[in-house]
Short mmCIF file of C-alpha atoms and ligand atoms in Angstrom, two decimals:
data_model
loop_
_atom_site.label_atom_id
_atom_site.label_comp_id
_atom_site.label_asym_id
_atom_site.label_seq_id
_atom_site.Cartn_x
_atom_site.Cartn_y
_atom_site.Cartn_z
CA MET L 1 -111.11 36.24 -92.84
CA ALA L 2 -114.51 37.33 -94.07
CA ASP L 3 -114.04 37.93 -97.80
CA ALA L 4 -115.61 40.59 -100.04
CA GLN L 5 -118.39 38.24 -101.01
CA ALA L 6 -119.31 37.66 -97.35
CA LEU L 7 -119.49 41.42 -96.82
CA ASP L 8 -121.82 41.76 -99.81
CA GLU L 9 -123.92 38.78 -98.83
CA VAL L 10 -124.58 39.91 -95.28
CA VAL L 11 -126.24 43.06 -96.64
CA THR L 12 -128.23 41.17 -99.28
CA PHE L 13 -129.37 38.53 -96.79
CA THR L 14 -130.42 41.11 -94.20
CA SER L 15 -132.36 43.03 -96.81
CA ASP L 16 -133.95 39.90 -98.35
CA LEU L 17 -134.97 38.53 -94.95
CA ILE L 18 -136.56 41.86 -93.98
CA ARG L 19 -138.59 41.73 -97.22
CA ILE L 20 -139.99 38.35 -96.19
CA ASP L 21 -142.65 39.54 -93.75
CA THR L 22 -142.54 37.25 -90.71
CA THR L 23 -144.59 39.40 -88.38
CA ASN L 24 -145.51 37.51 -85.23
CA ARG L 25 -148.77 38.88 -83.85
CA GLY L 26 -148.99 36.21 -81.17
CA GLY L 27 -151.70 33.61 -80.82
CA GLY L 28 -150.17 31.58 -83.66
CA ASP L 29 -150.57 34.37 -86.22
CA CYS L 30 -147.25 34.13 -88.04
CA ARG L 31 -145.68 32.25 -90.92
CA GLU L 32 -141.91 31.86 -90.90
CA ARG L 33 -141.68 29.20 -93.63
CA PRO L 34 -140.59 31.46 -96.54
CA ALA L 35 -137.79 32.92 -94.40
CA ALA L 36 -136.81 29.43 -93.22
CA GLU L 37 -136.66 28.18 -96.81
CA TYR L 38 -134.53 31.17 -97.75
CA ALA L 39 -132.07 30.46 -94.91
CA ALA L 40 -132.02 26.74 -95.72
CA GLU L 41 -131.21 27.49 -99.35
CA GLN L 42 -128.20 29.59 -98.34
CA LEU L 43 -127.01 26.84 -95.98
CA ALA L 44 -127.42 24.22 -98.70
CA GLY L 45 -125.35 26.47 -100.94
CA ALA L 46 -122.58 26.13 -98.35
CA GLY L 47 -122.70 22.33 -98.64
CA LEU L 48 -124.71 21.82 -95.43
CA GLU L 49 -127.78 19.66 -95.05
CA PRO L 50 -130.34 21.80 -93.24
CA LEU L 51 -133.45 20.22 -91.75
CA LEU L 52 -136.76 22.05 -91.88
CA LEU L 53 -138.84 21.28 -88.80
CA GLU L 54 -142.40 22.27 -87.94
CA ARG L 55 -144.72 21.60 -85.05
CA THR L 56 -147.38 23.71 -86.74
CA GLU L 57 -147.80 24.09 -90.50
CA GLY L 58 -145.92 27.16 -91.72
CA ARG L 59 -144.06 27.74 -88.44
CA THR L 60 -140.75 26.48 -89.75
CA ASN L 61 -137.42 26.06 -87.94
CA VAL L 62 -134.09 25.28 -89.60
CA VAL L 63 -131.27 23.25 -88.04
CA ALA L 64 -127.91 22.29 -89.57
CA ARG L 65 -124.65 21.00 -88.16
CA ILE L 66 -121.08 21.81 -89.20
CA GLU L 67 -118.59 19.22 -88.14
CA GLY L 68 -115.64 20.63 -86.22
CA SER L 69 -112.01 19.60 -86.53
CA ASP L 70 -111.67 18.55 -82.87
CA PRO L 71 -114.01 15.62 -82.15
CA SER L 72 -113.29 15.86 -78.42
CA ALA L 73 -114.56 19.46 -78.22
CA ASP L 74 -118.09 20.30 -77.08
CA ALA L 75 -120.45 21.63 -79.72
CA LEU L 76 -121.55 25.26 -79.90
CA LEU L 77 -125.09 26.35 -80.75
CA VAL L 78 -125.52 29.46 -82.91
CA HIS L 79 -129.16 30.48 -83.09
CA GLY L 80 -131.29 33.30 -84.42
CA HIS L 81 -135.04 33.75 -84.64
CA LEU L 82 -136.78 34.39 -87.94
CA ASP L 83 -139.93 36.14 -86.70
CA VAL L 84 -140.28 39.85 -85.95
CA VAL L 85 -142.67 42.00 -83.95
CA PRO L 86 -145.36 43.96 -85.81
CA ALA L 87 -144.63 47.31 -87.45
CA ARG L 88 -147.15 49.95 -88.55
CA ALA L 89 -145.99 51.29 -91.92
CA GLY L 90 -147.61 54.69 -91.37
CA ASP L 91 -145.27 55.41 -88.45
CA TRP L 92 -142.07 54.71 -90.41
CA SER L 93 -139.85 56.87 -92.67
CA VAL L 94 -139.20 53.85 -94.93
CA HIS L 95 -141.60 50.96 -95.41
CA PRO L 96 -140.78 48.46 -92.61
CA PHE L 97 -140.74 45.48 -94.99
CA SER L 98 -138.85 47.15 -97.85
CA GLY L 99 -135.37 46.10 -96.75
CA GLU L 100 -134.22 49.24 -98.50
CA VAL L 101 -130.54 50.13 -98.38
CA ARG L 102 -130.29 53.92 -98.23
CA ASP L 103 -127.13 55.92 -97.57
CA GLY L 104 -125.31 52.88 -96.25
CA VAL L 105 -128.08 51.81 -93.90
CA VAL L 106 -130.42 48.80 -94.20
CA TRP L 107 -133.94 49.71 -93.10
CA GLY L 108 -136.74 47.54 -91.86
CA ARG L 109 -138.32 45.44 -89.15
CA GLY L 110 -135.76 42.88 -88.04
CA ALA L 111 -132.71 45.00 -88.95
CA VAL L 112 -131.40 44.62 -85.39
CA ASP L 113 -133.85 42.04 -83.96
CA MET L 114 -132.57 39.85 -85.44
CA LYS L 115 -132.44 39.23 -89.17
CA ASN L 116 -129.07 40.99 -89.07
CA MET L 117 -127.61 38.15 -87.01
CA ASP L 118 -129.35 35.52 -89.14
CA ALA L 119 -127.70 37.10 -92.18
CA MET L 120 -124.31 37.26 -90.45
CA ILE L 121 -124.45 33.57 -89.58
CA LEU L 122 -125.32 32.68 -93.18
CA ALA L 123 -122.59 34.91 -94.62
CA VAL L 124 -119.93 33.42 -92.33
CA VAL L 125 -120.69 29.76 -92.97
CA ARG L 126 -120.85 30.38 -96.72
CA ALA L 127 -117.46 32.11 -96.63
CA TRP L 128 -116.07 29.09 -94.80
CA ALA L 129 -117.37 26.80 -97.53
CA ARG L 130 -115.57 28.87 -100.17
CA GLN L 131 -112.35 28.97 -98.15
CA GLY L 132 -112.40 25.39 -96.85
CA VAL L 133 -112.52 26.57 -93.22
CA ARG L 134 -113.59 24.17 -90.51
CA PRO L 135 -114.25 25.42 -86.98
CA ARG L 136 -112.67 23.62 -84.03
CA ARG L 137 -115.97 22.79 -82.35
CA ASP L 138 -119.02 21.31 -83.99
CA LEU L 139 -121.43 24.15 -84.71
CA VAL L 140 -125.15 23.65 -84.64
CA ILE L 141 -126.89 26.41 -86.59
CA ALA L 142 -130.56 26.96 -85.72
CA PHE L 143 -133.02 29.47 -87.12
CA THR L 144 -136.17 29.47 -85.05
CA ALA L 145 -139.82 30.41 -85.34
CA ASP L 146 -141.96 32.01 -82.64
CA GLU L 147 -139.38 33.71 -80.44
CA GLU L 148 -141.48 36.88 -80.26
CA ALA L 149 -144.43 34.99 -78.77
CA SER L 150 -144.38 31.76 -76.73
CA ALA L 151 -141.56 29.86 -78.52
CA GLU L 152 -143.90 26.85 -78.53
CA ASP L 153 -143.53 26.50 -82.29
CA GLY L 154 -139.86 27.43 -82.19
CA SER L 155 -137.09 26.80 -79.71
CA GLY L 156 -139.49 25.22 -77.21
CA PHE L 157 -140.55 22.68 -79.82
CA LEU L 158 -136.94 22.01 -80.86
CA ALA L 159 -135.85 21.48 -77.26
CA ASP L 160 -138.81 19.18 -76.53
CA GLU L 161 -138.97 17.17 -79.74
CA HIS L 162 -135.55 17.36 -81.38
CA ALA L 163 -133.02 17.33 -78.57
CA GLU L 164 -130.89 14.87 -80.59
CA LEU L 165 -130.03 17.64 -83.08
CA PHE L 166 -128.30 19.55 -80.29
CA GLU L 167 -126.28 16.68 -78.95
CA GLY L 168 -122.95 17.76 -77.49
CA CYS L 169 -123.90 21.46 -77.34
CA THR L 170 -122.79 23.02 -74.06
CA GLU L 171 -122.95 26.70 -74.97
CA GLY L 172 -124.97 28.87 -77.30
CA ILE L 173 -124.86 32.39 -78.67
CA SER L 174 -127.68 34.52 -79.97
CA GLU L 175 -129.20 37.99 -79.79
CA SER L 176 -128.71 41.10 -77.69
CA GLY L 177 -125.03 41.44 -76.98
CA ALA L 178 -121.76 42.88 -78.30
CA PHE L 179 -123.33 46.02 -79.78
CA THR L 180 -121.73 49.45 -79.31
CA PHE L 181 -123.02 51.42 -76.34
CA HIS L 182 -121.84 55.05 -76.54
CA ASP L 183 -121.70 56.62 -73.11
CA GLY L 184 -121.79 60.19 -74.45
CA ALA L 185 -118.31 60.91 -73.10
CA GLY L 186 -116.37 59.16 -75.84
CA ARG L 187 -116.33 55.65 -74.40
CA GLN L 188 -117.51 52.73 -76.51
CA ILE L 189 -118.76 49.82 -74.46
CA TYR L 190 -119.60 46.37 -75.85
CA PRO L 191 -121.88 44.57 -73.40
CA ILE L 192 -121.99 40.80 -73.86
CA ALA L 193 -124.97 39.09 -72.23
CA ALA L 194 -124.21 36.40 -69.66
CA GLY L 195 -127.60 35.95 -68.06
CA GLU L 196 -131.28 36.71 -68.34
CA ARG L 197 -133.88 37.51 -65.75
CA GLY L 198 -136.74 35.05 -65.50
CA THR L 199 -140.27 35.81 -66.63
CA ALA L 200 -143.15 35.75 -64.16
CA TRP L 201 -146.30 37.01 -65.82
CA LEU L 202 -148.98 36.91 -63.15
CA ARG L 203 -152.75 36.79 -63.03
CA LEU L 204 -154.23 38.31 -59.90
CA SER L 205 -157.83 37.81 -58.89
CA ALA L 206 -159.83 39.23 -56.02
CA ARG L 207 -163.17 37.83 -54.93
CA GLY L 208 -165.70 39.78 -52.95
CA ARG L 209 -169.39 40.21 -52.36
CA ALA L 210 -171.30 41.46 -55.38
CA GLY L 211 -173.97 44.03 -54.75
CA HIS L 212 -175.50 47.45 -55.23
CA GLY L 213 -173.10 50.36 -55.57
CA SER L 214 -175.11 52.45 -53.09
CA ARG L 215 -174.72 49.99 -50.19
CA VAL L 216 -172.02 49.54 -47.58
CA ASN L 217 -169.66 46.85 -48.84
CA LYS L 218 -166.48 45.93 -46.95
CA GLU L 219 -165.81 43.04 -49.34
CA ASN L 220 -165.49 44.98 -52.58
CA ALA L 221 -163.37 42.97 -55.06
CA VAL L 222 -162.31 46.11 -56.97
CA THR L 223 -161.08 47.81 -53.80
CA ARG L 224 -159.23 44.67 -52.71
CA LEU L 225 -157.55 44.19 -56.04
CA ALA L 226 -156.71 47.88 -56.47
CA ALA L 227 -155.03 47.89 -53.05
CA ALA L 228 -152.94 44.83 -53.91
CA VAL L 229 -151.97 46.23 -57.32
CA ALA L 230 -150.98 49.54 -55.73
CA ARG L 231 -148.81 47.73 -53.16
CA ILE L 232 -147.10 45.76 -55.94
CA GLY L 233 -146.51 48.86 -58.06
CA ALA L 234 -145.04 50.79 -55.13
CA HIS L 235 -142.90 47.96 -53.77
CA GLU L 236 -139.19 48.71 -53.62
CA TRP L 237 -137.36 45.50 -54.35
CA PRO L 238 -134.02 45.10 -52.60
CA VAL L 239 -130.79 45.05 -54.61
CA ARG L 240 -129.49 41.50 -55.13
CA LEU L 241 -126.22 41.30 -57.02
CA THR L 242 -125.94 38.22 -59.22
CA PRO L 243 -122.45 37.11 -60.31
CA THR L 244 -122.93 38.62 -63.80
CA VAL L 245 -124.16 41.98 -62.49
CA ARG L 246 -121.39 42.01 -59.89
CA ALA L 247 -118.83 41.47 -62.67
CA ALA L 248 -120.50 44.15 -64.79
CA LEU L 249 -120.37 46.73 -62.00
CA THR L 250 -116.77 45.84 -61.14
CA GLU L 251 -115.62 46.19 -64.75
CA LEU L 252 -117.55 49.40 -65.33
CA ALA L 253 -116.14 50.89 -62.14
CA ALA L 254 -112.62 50.07 -63.36
CA LEU L 255 -113.38 51.61 -66.75
CA TYR L 256 -114.62 54.83 -65.12
CA GLY L 257 -111.82 54.88 -62.58
CA VAL L 258 -114.15 54.85 -59.59
CA GLU L 259 -114.22 52.62 -56.54
CA ALA L 260 -116.30 49.47 -57.05
CA ASP L 261 -118.25 49.87 -53.81
CA LEU L 262 -120.86 47.16 -54.25
CA ARG L 263 -122.43 47.84 -50.84
CA ASN L 264 -123.52 51.23 -52.08
CA VAL L 265 -124.79 50.51 -55.55
CA ASP L 266 -126.90 53.66 -55.96
CA SER L 267 -123.91 55.90 -55.46
CA LEU L 268 -121.84 53.73 -57.80
CA LEU L 269 -124.53 54.04 -60.49
CA ASP L 270 -124.44 57.84 -60.14
CA LYS L 271 -120.74 57.77 -60.93
CA LEU L 272 -121.27 55.63 -64.04
CA GLY L 273 -123.59 58.15 -65.71
CA PRO L 274 -125.39 56.80 -68.81
CA ALA L 275 -123.57 53.46 -68.50
CA ALA L 276 -125.72 52.77 -65.43
CA ARG L 277 -128.42 51.84 -67.96
CA LEU L 278 -126.50 48.64 -68.68
CA VAL L 279 -127.18 47.32 -65.18
CA GLU L 280 -130.05 49.26 -63.62
CA ALA L 281 -132.83 46.89 -64.77
CA THR L 282 -131.06 43.81 -63.47
CA LEU L 283 -130.16 44.84 -59.92
CA ARG L 284 -133.39 43.50 -58.49
CA ASN L 285 -136.57 41.64 -59.20
CA SER L 286 -139.39 43.72 -60.63
CA ALA L 287 -143.18 43.57 -60.94
CA ASN L 288 -145.09 46.07 -63.04
CA PRO L 289 -148.90 46.00 -63.03
CA THR L 290 -149.96 46.17 -66.69
CA MET L 291 -153.65 45.15 -67.00
CA PHE L 292 -156.69 45.69 -64.81
CA ASP L 293 -160.12 44.33 -65.57
CA ALA L 294 -163.18 44.63 -63.37
CA GLY L 295 -166.82 45.56 -63.38
CA TYR L 296 -169.45 46.16 -66.02
CA LYS L 297 -171.74 48.89 -64.68
CA ILE L 298 -171.11 51.92 -62.50
CA ASN L 299 -173.71 51.06 -59.84
CA VAL L 300 -172.91 47.35 -59.64
CA ILE L 301 -170.12 46.07 -57.39
CA PRO L 302 -168.73 43.01 -59.22
CA GLY L 303 -167.99 39.75 -57.43
CA GLU L 304 -164.54 39.40 -59.01
CA ALA L 305 -161.76 41.61 -60.31
CA VAL L 306 -158.69 40.52 -62.30
CA ALA L 307 -155.32 42.15 -62.97
CA HIS L 308 -152.09 41.13 -64.68
CA VAL L 309 -148.57 41.91 -63.62
CA ASP L 310 -145.35 41.66 -65.64
CA GLY L 311 -142.91 40.24 -63.13
CA ARG L 312 -139.22 39.46 -63.74
CA TYR L 313 -136.91 37.76 -61.31
CA LEU L 314 -133.15 37.55 -61.12
CA PRO L 315 -131.21 34.30 -61.40
CA GLY L 316 -131.65 32.85 -57.92
CA GLY L 317 -134.47 35.26 -57.15
CA GLU L 318 -137.56 33.16 -57.75
CA GLU L 319 -138.22 32.15 -54.14
CA GLU L 320 -137.99 35.72 -52.93
CA PHE L 321 -140.27 36.78 -55.78
CA ARG L 322 -142.95 34.25 -54.78
CA ALA L 323 -142.78 35.09 -51.09
CA THR L 324 -142.97 38.82 -51.81
CA MET L 325 -146.02 38.33 -54.03
CA ASP L 326 -147.76 36.33 -51.32
CA LYS L 327 -147.14 39.14 -48.88
CA LEU L 328 -148.09 42.01 -51.23
CA THR L 329 -151.29 40.44 -52.52
CA GLY L 330 -152.52 39.63 -49.01
CA PRO L 331 -155.32 37.30 -47.93
CA ASP L 332 -158.06 38.69 -50.22
CA VAL L 333 -156.25 38.37 -53.52
CA ASP L 334 -155.00 35.19 -55.21
CA TRP L 335 -152.16 35.16 -57.69
CA GLU L 336 -150.88 32.55 -60.11
CA PHE L 337 -148.37 32.31 -62.92
CA HIS L 338 -150.00 33.13 -66.24
CA HIS L 339 -146.64 32.40 -67.90
CA ARG L 340 -143.30 31.55 -66.37
CA GLU L 341 -139.79 31.18 -67.78
CA VAL L 342 -136.51 30.42 -66.05
CA ALA L 343 -133.77 32.91 -65.27
CA LEU L 344 -130.30 32.21 -66.71
CA GLU L 345 -126.79 32.82 -65.49
CA ALA L 346 -123.69 32.11 -67.62
CA PRO L 347 -120.11 32.24 -66.35
CA VAL L 348 -118.10 35.30 -67.38
CA ASP L 349 -114.77 33.58 -66.69
CA SER L 350 -115.32 30.85 -69.29
CA PRO L 351 -113.09 30.29 -72.34
CA ALA L 352 -116.10 31.11 -74.54
CA PHE L 353 -116.54 34.51 -72.90
CA ALA L 354 -112.82 35.19 -73.28
CA ALA L 355 -113.02 34.27 -76.97
CA MET L 356 -116.01 36.60 -77.51
CA ARG L 357 -114.16 39.40 -75.73
CA ALA L 358 -111.03 38.84 -77.84
CA ALA L 359 -113.02 38.75 -81.08
CA VAL L 360 -114.65 42.12 -80.33
CA GLU L 361 -111.39 43.69 -79.20
CA ALA L 362 -109.63 42.51 -82.38
CA PHE L 363 -111.94 44.62 -84.54
CA ALA L 364 -112.85 47.37 -82.05
CA PRO L 365 -109.58 48.07 -80.23
CA GLU L 366 -111.11 51.27 -78.79
CA GLY L 367 -114.02 49.28 -77.33
CA HIS L 368 -114.47 48.01 -73.77
CA VAL L 369 -116.19 44.66 -73.35
CA VAL L 370 -118.26 44.17 -70.20
CA PRO L 371 -120.66 41.39 -69.25
CA PHE L 372 -124.29 42.21 -68.57
CA CYS L 373 -127.53 40.48 -67.66
CA MET L 374 -130.54 40.87 -69.94
CA PRO L 375 -133.63 42.24 -68.21
CA GLY L 376 -135.89 40.10 -70.40
CA GLY L 377 -135.64 36.76 -72.16
CA THR L 378 -134.68 35.04 -75.41
CA ASP L 379 -134.75 31.56 -76.96
CA ALA L 380 -131.76 30.75 -74.75
CA LYS L 381 -134.27 29.98 -71.98
CA GLN L 382 -135.70 27.08 -74.00
CA PHE L 383 -132.30 25.76 -75.04
CA SER L 384 -131.16 25.87 -71.41
CA ARG L 385 -133.36 22.80 -70.87
CA LEU L 386 -130.83 20.90 -72.99
CA GLY L 387 -128.01 21.98 -70.68
CA ILE L 388 -126.90 24.76 -73.03
CA THR L 389 -125.48 27.88 -71.39
CA GLY L 390 -126.60 30.96 -73.31
CA TYR L 391 -124.70 34.11 -74.16
CA GLY L 392 -126.03 37.18 -75.96
CA PHE L 393 -123.52 37.80 -78.75
CA SER L 394 -124.65 39.38 -82.02
CA PRO L 395 -121.78 41.77 -82.69
CA LEU L 396 -122.62 45.17 -84.21
CA LYS L 397 -120.45 48.27 -84.33
CA LEU L 398 -122.89 51.15 -84.19
CA PRO L 399 -122.04 54.81 -84.74
CA GLU L 400 -122.98 57.41 -82.15
CA GLY L 401 -126.65 58.29 -82.43
CA PHE L 402 -127.72 54.71 -83.11
CA ASP L 403 -129.47 53.78 -79.90
CA TYR L 404 -129.61 50.01 -80.04
CA HIS L 405 -132.23 49.69 -77.32
CA ALA L 406 -134.50 52.28 -78.96
CA LEU L 407 -134.30 50.45 -82.30
CA PHE L 408 -135.29 47.11 -80.73
CA HIS L 409 -139.01 46.71 -81.51
CA GLY L 410 -138.95 50.44 -82.36
CA VAL L 411 -140.01 52.63 -85.25
CA ASP L 412 -137.42 53.06 -88.06
CA GLU L 413 -135.44 49.98 -87.01
CA ARG L 414 -132.31 50.00 -89.17
CA VAL L 415 -128.70 48.91 -89.23
CA PRO L 416 -125.65 50.46 -90.92
CA VAL L 417 -123.93 48.34 -93.56
CA GLU L 418 -120.65 48.97 -91.70
CA ALA L 419 -122.19 47.48 -88.57
CA LEU L 420 -123.06 44.30 -90.47
CA HIS L 421 -119.53 44.10 -91.87
CA PHE L 422 -118.08 44.39 -88.37
CA GLY L 423 -120.51 41.72 -87.19
CA VAL L 424 -119.42 39.28 -89.87
CA ARG L 425 -115.74 39.82 -89.09
CA VAL L 426 -116.19 39.40 -85.34
CA LEU L 427 -118.53 36.44 -85.63
CA ASP L 428 -116.18 34.72 -88.09
CA ARG L 429 -113.27 35.14 -85.70
CA PHE L 430 -115.18 34.01 -82.64
CA LEU L 431 -116.70 30.95 -84.30
CA ARG L 432 -113.32 29.81 -85.57
CA THR L 433 -111.56 30.27 -82.26
CA ALA L 434 -114.29 29.35 -79.76
ZN1 ZN S 501 -135.11 39.13 -80.74
#
């Protein structure tokens, strides 16, 4: 069991890590090393031998291994990123890097994404050292840099250059799952992530004939690109149910006592009310135009126009995504991947999923665990190259009014102390029994 010291430490660690500003502005502008050293010190205090690893000076990752009691068991990866997205202090009620604990709530950037989980991992392994606990499986603990940008200095670098540290790992857990979703009608749902959509950030370019804005021009690059972008924005992608989303809909339907009619998903979603939010972004591929850049003077037709599109595809949906883009862009517009990441699918009938479910239910008997697919991506994409199946499991029991999704990258990001205590208890139980 998580002892009193673990419950104190998880709050201190969350607060301390928030105070270490690891803002990742992209383009290499971030320095995780002080946070990595802090985490390594806590691991060393638990008798572990953490390695500090950098591809780029200051962009530090931490990896440590805990030997399990069953040498025949596969290893489990437990990872959390150390960087955070930017926060503008003027917008916040409490300074975003204060780590202040006020009225039982820890405030600051990273409170839910994801210094909370980093702190929970540290608190659990330190409690084990005090109590002489050994997990069944080997655990590989990794704290990564650069998750909020390209992961090139973080999990991507670890997967490429230090695969040996993850030897034997078949499954991993990290952010964005097992938090309380209140449906507004008294139900508490704990979605555990068992999949991620893939990332397909696209660059579109249209070529045409440059010329005077007063002349007839049937080869206007701006017109061509605008038409393609409008077609993409208006496209209605067909519903494609992946195994995880299928399981999510089936379990939610059972919870709400409605028929799980998967041929008529829109009507099923209507019956699920607010809980439809847990699946609606992962029923289909998506492509949202986000940037448009063309021209330099009002009476000059430019020879080229460029746009960017944030595309996401379901597990198994990449081919359809490509073919659809070819069709929507048409002959006058080229498209290419500006950045691409794989989609992930993890089994929901695995022993690991069952152990996560049991750990949540042990401490939240009123809660209902359901699987879900993440609309976006995490470090699990990089670790999947090592054959590691990723689950989103960072348990947090949130009171009503704490909208987890709104806090993610949001203003006034914060986490109740009680939520951290629940997280430590659930994580401790899962990691012992997994
Ligand atoms: Zn995150």
